[in-house]
Amino acid sequence: MYNLIIFIKKRANFFLFIFLELICFALIFRNNSFQRSAFINSSNTLSGNILSLVADVREYLYLKEVNEQLAAENARLHGLSPESLNKTLAQNQTISVSDTLLKQQYTYIQSKIINNSVNKRNNYITLNKGSKHGIKPEVAVISSNGIVGITKDVSENFTSVLSVLNKDAKISAKIKKNNYFGSMSWDGDDYRFGTLTDIPTHVNVKVGDTIVTNSFSSIFPENILIGTIYLVEKDEGGNFFKLKVKYSTNFKNVTHIYVVTNLLKDERKALEEKSQKSDN
């Protein structure tokens, strides 16, 4: 305390000068509207810039959390979309009036890829969620840009996914504009491209046509984007096209995905197996 008093006494003239300067500025801003307005505008600009900078820093620090919230919200909205609802007709037995009932057919679980490969013949993906989060084997995995793969092995906290970039991955697909269907596969060459086969040569196809999933799949919802036709060729037999398709999903940088479960899959599978047994 004594040192502080000595310090003030030594610099008393300086502090007096600062005090008088502040009084002068206060009188100028109080009695002159132009100077007062200029000062207020300058201070508002400065404070606005500081607040904007603070907001940008805060936004950056919470960017990961915001992205996760958005991914979770997208998953919820996917579950509410018309494509996730099964439209069935319930007919009244006496009046024969059809009433459309909407029953949820697909659920969406947001997850994150923690391991991935694209340069092997058989590529797999690892997710950071598992059975305790509701994920099961043999259900679809998609991104906001298109298909990713099919879940294979599931532990309590993690899931292994059979990537589309795998020789065992066969996806039922169709040309969106005309509904002609075929089989999508990967030839093990370039991670950006797959091959669509079994499309007859009389079908009108061209480069740029959109390829999506079809209703034949009990795993993927219908009309999930797969990619676009990049090259049109005929197979060796000459009766079918061999279409080179550029995947809409970039497997090099995909991170956030959705695990999509068909709630009616088991019912459909049981019915189809029963029909096949009755024919044999």
Coordinates of C-alpha atoms in Angstrom, one line a residue:
M1 CA 0.0 0.0 0.0
Y2 CA 2.8 2.4 0.9
N3 CA 4.5 1.7 -2.5
L4 CA 1.3 2.5 -4.3
I5 CA 1.0 5.8 -2.5
I6 CA 4.6 6.7 -3.4
F7 CA 3.9 5.7 -7.1
I8 CA 0.8 8.0 -7.3
K9 CA 2.7 10.9 -5.7
K10 CA 5.6 10.6 -8.2
R11 CA 3.1 10.6 -11.1
A12 CA 0.5 13.0 -9.7
N13 CA 0.9 15.5 -12.6
F14 CA 0.4 12.7 -15.2
F15 CA -2.8 11.5 -13.5
L16 CA -4.1 15.0 -13.2
F17 CA -3.5 15.6 -16.9
I18 CA -5.4 12.4 -17.8
F19 CA -8.3 13.4 -15.5
L20 CA -8.5 16.9 -17.0
E21 CA -8.4 15.4 -20.5
L22 CA -11.3 13.1 -19.7
I23 CA -13.3 16.1 -18.4
C24 CA -12.6 18.0 -21.6
F25 CA -13.7 15.1 -23.8
A26 CA -16.8 14.7 -21.7
L27 CA -17.7 18.3 -22.1
I28 CA -17.1 18.2 -25.8
F29 CA -19.3 15.2 -26.4
R30 CA -22.0 16.5 -24.1
N31 CA -22.2 20.0 -25.7
N32 CA -21.5 19.1 -29.4
S33 CA -24.0 16.7 -31.1
F34 CA -21.7 16.0 -34.0
Q35 CA -18.8 14.8 -31.9
R36 CA -21.2 12.9 -29.6
S37 CA -22.7 11.1 -32.6
A38 CA -19.3 10.2 -34.1
F39 CA -18.1 8.8 -30.7
I40 CA -21.2 6.7 -30.3
N41 CA -21.0 5.3 -33.8
S42 CA -17.3 4.5 -33.4
S43 CA -17.9 2.7 -30.1
N44 CA -20.8 0.8 -31.5
T45 CA -18.8 -0.3 -34.5
L46 CA -15.9 -1.4 -32.3
S47 CA -18.1 -3.3 -29.9
G48 CA -20.0 -4.8 -32.8
N49 CA -16.8 -6.1 -34.3
I50 CA -15.6 -7.5 -31.0
L51 CA -19.0 -9.3 -30.4
S52 CA -18.9 -10.7 -34.0
L53 CA -15.4 -12.0 -33.4
V54 CA -16.4 -13.6 -30.2
A55 CA -19.4 -15.2 -31.8
D56 CA -17.3 -16.6 -34.7
V57 CA -14.9 -18.1 -32.2
R58 CA -17.7 -19.6 -30.1
E59 CA -19.3 -21.0 -33.3
Y60 CA -16.0 -22.6 -34.3
L61 CA -15.5 -24.1 -30.9
Y62 CA -19.0 -25.6 -30.9
L63 CA -18.9 -26.7 -34.6
K64 CA -18.6 -30.4 -33.8
E65 CA -21.5 -30.3 -31.5
V66 CA -23.6 -28.4 -34.0
N67 CA -22.8 -30.9 -36.7
E68 CA -23.9 -33.7 -34.5
Q69 CA -27.1 -32.0 -33.6
L70 CA -27.8 -31.4 -37.3
A71 CA -27.1 -35.0 -38.1
A72 CA -29.4 -36.2 -35.4
E73 CA -32.2 -33.8 -36.6
N74 CA -31.7 -35.1 -40.1
A75 CA -32.2 -38.6 -38.9
R76 CA -35.4 -37.6 -37.1
L77 CA -36.7 -35.9 -40.3
H78 CA -35.8 -38.9 -42.4
G79 CA -37.9 -41.0 -40.2
L80 CA -40.8 -38.7 -40.7
S81 CA -40.5 -38.4 -44.4
P82 CA -43.1 -40.0 -46.8
E83 CA -40.4 -42.5 -48.0
S84 CA -40.2 -43.9 -44.4
L85 CA -43.9 -44.6 -44.3
N86 CA -45.6 -47.7 -45.6
K87 CA -48.9 -46.9 -47.3
T88 CA -51.3 -49.7 -46.9
L89 CA -55.0 -49.9 -47.8
A90 CA -57.4 -51.1 -45.1
Q91 CA -60.6 -52.2 -46.7
N92 CA -63.9 -52.2 -44.6
Q93 CA -65.4 -55.7 -45.0
T94 CA -69.0 -54.5 -45.2
I95 CA -68.9 -51.1 -46.9
S96 CA -65.8 -51.8 -49.1
V97 CA -64.3 -48.4 -48.4
S98 CA -60.6 -48.0 -48.7
D99 CA -58.8 -45.9 -46.1
T100 CA -55.1 -45.1 -46.4
L101 CA -53.2 -45.7 -43.2
L102 CA -49.6 -44.5 -42.7
K103 CA -47.4 -46.8 -40.8
Q104 CA -43.7 -46.1 -40.2
Q105 CA -41.6 -48.5 -42.1
Y106 CA -38.0 -47.2 -41.7
T107 CA -36.1 -45.8 -38.7
Y108 CA -32.9 -43.7 -39.0
I109 CA -30.0 -43.8 -36.5
Q110 CA -27.3 -41.2 -36.9
S111 CA -23.8 -42.5 -36.6
K112 CA -20.2 -41.6 -37.4
I113 CA -17.5 -43.5 -39.4
I114 CA -14.4 -44.0 -37.4
N115 CA -12.6 -46.3 -39.8
N116 CA -12.8 -46.7 -43.6
S117 CA -10.9 -48.1 -46.5
V118 CA -11.3 -47.7 -50.3
N119 CA -8.2 -49.2 -51.8
K120 CA -8.8 -52.9 -51.1
R121 CA -10.9 -55.5 -53.0
N122 CA -13.1 -55.9 -50.0
N123 CA -13.6 -52.7 -48.1
Y124 CA -15.2 -52.4 -44.7
I125 CA -16.3 -49.4 -42.6
T126 CA -16.5 -49.1 -38.8
L127 CA -19.2 -47.1 -37.0
N128 CA -19.1 -45.6 -33.5
K129 CA -22.5 -47.1 -32.5
G130 CA -23.7 -50.6 -32.0
S131 CA -26.4 -52.8 -30.6
K132 CA -27.1 -50.7 -27.5
H133 CA -28.0 -47.9 -29.9
G134 CA -30.5 -50.0 -31.8
I135 CA -28.3 -51.1 -34.7
K136 CA -28.7 -54.6 -36.2
P137 CA -27.0 -56.7 -38.8
E138 CA -28.1 -56.5 -42.5
V139 CA -29.6 -53.1 -42.5
A140 CA -28.9 -50.2 -44.8
V141 CA -26.2 -47.5 -44.3
I142 CA -26.6 -44.2 -46.3
S143 CA -25.1 -40.7 -46.2
S144 CA -26.8 -37.4 -47.1
N145 CA -25.4 -38.0 -50.7
G146 CA -26.4 -41.6 -51.2
I147 CA -25.8 -45.3 -50.4
V148 CA -22.8 -46.4 -48.3
G149 CA -23.2 -50.0 -47.4
I150 CA -24.9 -52.7 -45.3
T151 CA -24.2 -53.5 -41.7
K152 CA -22.5 -56.8 -41.1
D153 CA -21.2 -57.5 -37.6
V154 CA -22.6 -55.6 -34.6
S155 CA -21.1 -55.3 -31.1
E156 CA -22.4 -53.4 -28.2
N157 CA -20.7 -50.1 -29.1
F158 CA -19.5 -50.6 -32.7
T159 CA -20.7 -51.8 -36.1
S160 CA -18.8 -53.2 -39.1
V161 CA -20.3 -52.3 -42.4
L162 CA -19.9 -54.1 -45.7
S163 CA -19.0 -51.1 -47.9
V164 CA -20.5 -50.7 -51.4
L165 CA -16.8 -51.0 -52.4
N166 CA -16.8 -54.7 -51.8
K167 CA -17.1 -57.7 -54.2
D168 CA -19.9 -59.2 -52.1
A169 CA -22.0 -56.0 -52.2
K170 CA -24.8 -56.4 -54.7
I171 CA -27.3 -53.5 -54.7
S172 CA -30.7 -53.7 -56.5
A173 CA -30.9 -50.5 -58.5
K174 CA -33.0 -48.9 -61.2
I175 CA -32.8 -46.0 -63.7
K176 CA -34.9 -43.3 -62.1
K177 CA -36.4 -41.9 -65.3
N178 CA -37.9 -45.2 -66.6
N179 CA -37.7 -47.7 -63.6
Y180 CA -35.7 -50.3 -65.6
F181 CA -33.8 -52.3 -62.9
G182 CA -30.5 -54.1 -62.7
S183 CA -27.7 -55.0 -60.3
M184 CA -25.1 -52.6 -59.0
S185 CA -21.6 -53.9 -58.1
W186 CA -18.0 -52.7 -57.7
D187 CA -15.2 -54.1 -59.9
G188 CA -12.4 -53.3 -57.4
D189 CA -10.8 -50.7 -59.6
D190 CA -11.7 -47.0 -58.9
Y191 CA -13.6 -46.2 -55.7
R192 CA -15.5 -43.5 -57.5
F193 CA -17.3 -45.8 -60.0
G194 CA -19.5 -48.9 -59.9
T195 CA -21.2 -51.0 -62.6
L196 CA -24.9 -51.5 -63.3
T197 CA -25.7 -54.6 -65.3
D198 CA -28.8 -56.4 -66.6
I199 CA -30.3 -53.4 -68.4
P200 CA -31.6 -54.4 -71.9
T201 CA -30.1 -52.7 -74.9
H202 CA -33.5 -51.5 -76.1
V203 CA -33.8 -49.2 -73.1
N204 CA -33.2 -45.5 -73.6
V205 CA -30.2 -44.7 -71.5
K206 CA -27.7 -41.9 -71.7
V207 CA -24.8 -40.4 -69.8
G208 CA -26.0 -38.3 -66.8
D209 CA -29.1 -40.5 -66.1
T210 CA -29.7 -40.9 -62.3
I211 CA -29.5 -44.4 -60.7
V212 CA -31.4 -45.0 -57.5
T213 CA -32.4 -48.0 -55.3
N214 CA -35.6 -49.8 -56.2
S215 CA -38.4 -51.4 -54.2
F216 CA -37.0 -55.0 -54.8
S217 CA -34.5 -54.4 -51.9
S218 CA -35.8 -55.2 -48.4
I219 CA -32.8 -53.4 -47.0
F220 CA -32.6 -50.0 -48.7
P221 CA -35.6 -47.7 -49.0
E222 CA -36.7 -47.0 -52.5
N223 CA -35.2 -44.0 -54.5
I224 CA -32.1 -43.6 -52.4
L225 CA -29.5 -42.0 -54.7
I226 CA -26.6 -44.2 -56.0
G227 CA -25.1 -42.1 -58.7
T228 CA -25.2 -41.1 -62.3
I229 CA -24.3 -42.9 -65.5
Y230 CA -20.8 -42.0 -66.6
L231 CA -20.3 -44.4 -69.5
V232 CA -22.6 -46.5 -71.7
E233 CA -21.3 -49.8 -73.1
K234 CA -22.7 -53.1 -74.2
D235 CA -21.7 -56.4 -72.5
E236 CA -20.0 -59.2 -74.4
G237 CA -23.3 -60.9 -75.2
G238 CA -24.7 -57.7 -76.8
N239 CA -28.2 -58.0 -75.2
F240 CA -27.5 -55.9 -72.1
F241 CA -25.8 -52.7 -71.3
K242 CA -22.8 -52.4 -69.0
L243 CA -23.2 -49.0 -67.4
K244 CA -20.4 -47.3 -65.6
V245 CA -21.9 -45.3 -62.7
K246 CA -20.2 -42.6 -60.8
Y247 CA -21.2 -42.9 -57.1
S248 CA -22.9 -39.9 -55.6
T249 CA -21.1 -40.7 -52.2
N250 CA -17.5 -39.7 -52.0
F251 CA -16.1 -42.7 -50.0
K252 CA -12.9 -40.8 -49.4
N253 CA -14.4 -38.2 -47.1
V254 CA -17.8 -39.5 -46.0
T255 CA -18.1 -39.1 -42.2
H256 CA -21.6 -38.8 -40.9
I257 CA -24.1 -41.5 -41.9
Y258 CA -27.5 -42.9 -41.1
V259 CA -28.3 -46.5 -40.3
V260 CA -31.7 -47.3 -41.8
T261 CA -33.8 -50.2 -40.5
N262 CA -36.7 -51.6 -42.4
L263 CA -39.3 -52.5 -39.7
L264 CA -41.2 -54.7 -42.1
K265 CA -38.1 -56.6 -43.4
D266 CA -38.6 -59.8 -41.4
E267 CA -42.3 -60.0 -42.3
R268 CA -41.5 -59.6 -46.0
K269 CA -38.7 -62.1 -45.9
A270 CA -40.8 -64.7 -44.1
L271 CA -43.6 -64.4 -46.7
E272 CA -41.2 -64.6 -49.7
E273 CA -39.5 -67.7 -48.2
K274 CA -42.9 -69.3 -47.6
S275 CA -43.9 -68.7 -51.3
Q276 CA -40.6 -70.2 -52.5
K277 CA -41.0 -73.3 -50.4
S278 CA -44.6 -73.8 -51.7
D279 CA -43.3 -73.7 -55.3
N280 CA -40.7 -76.4 -54.5

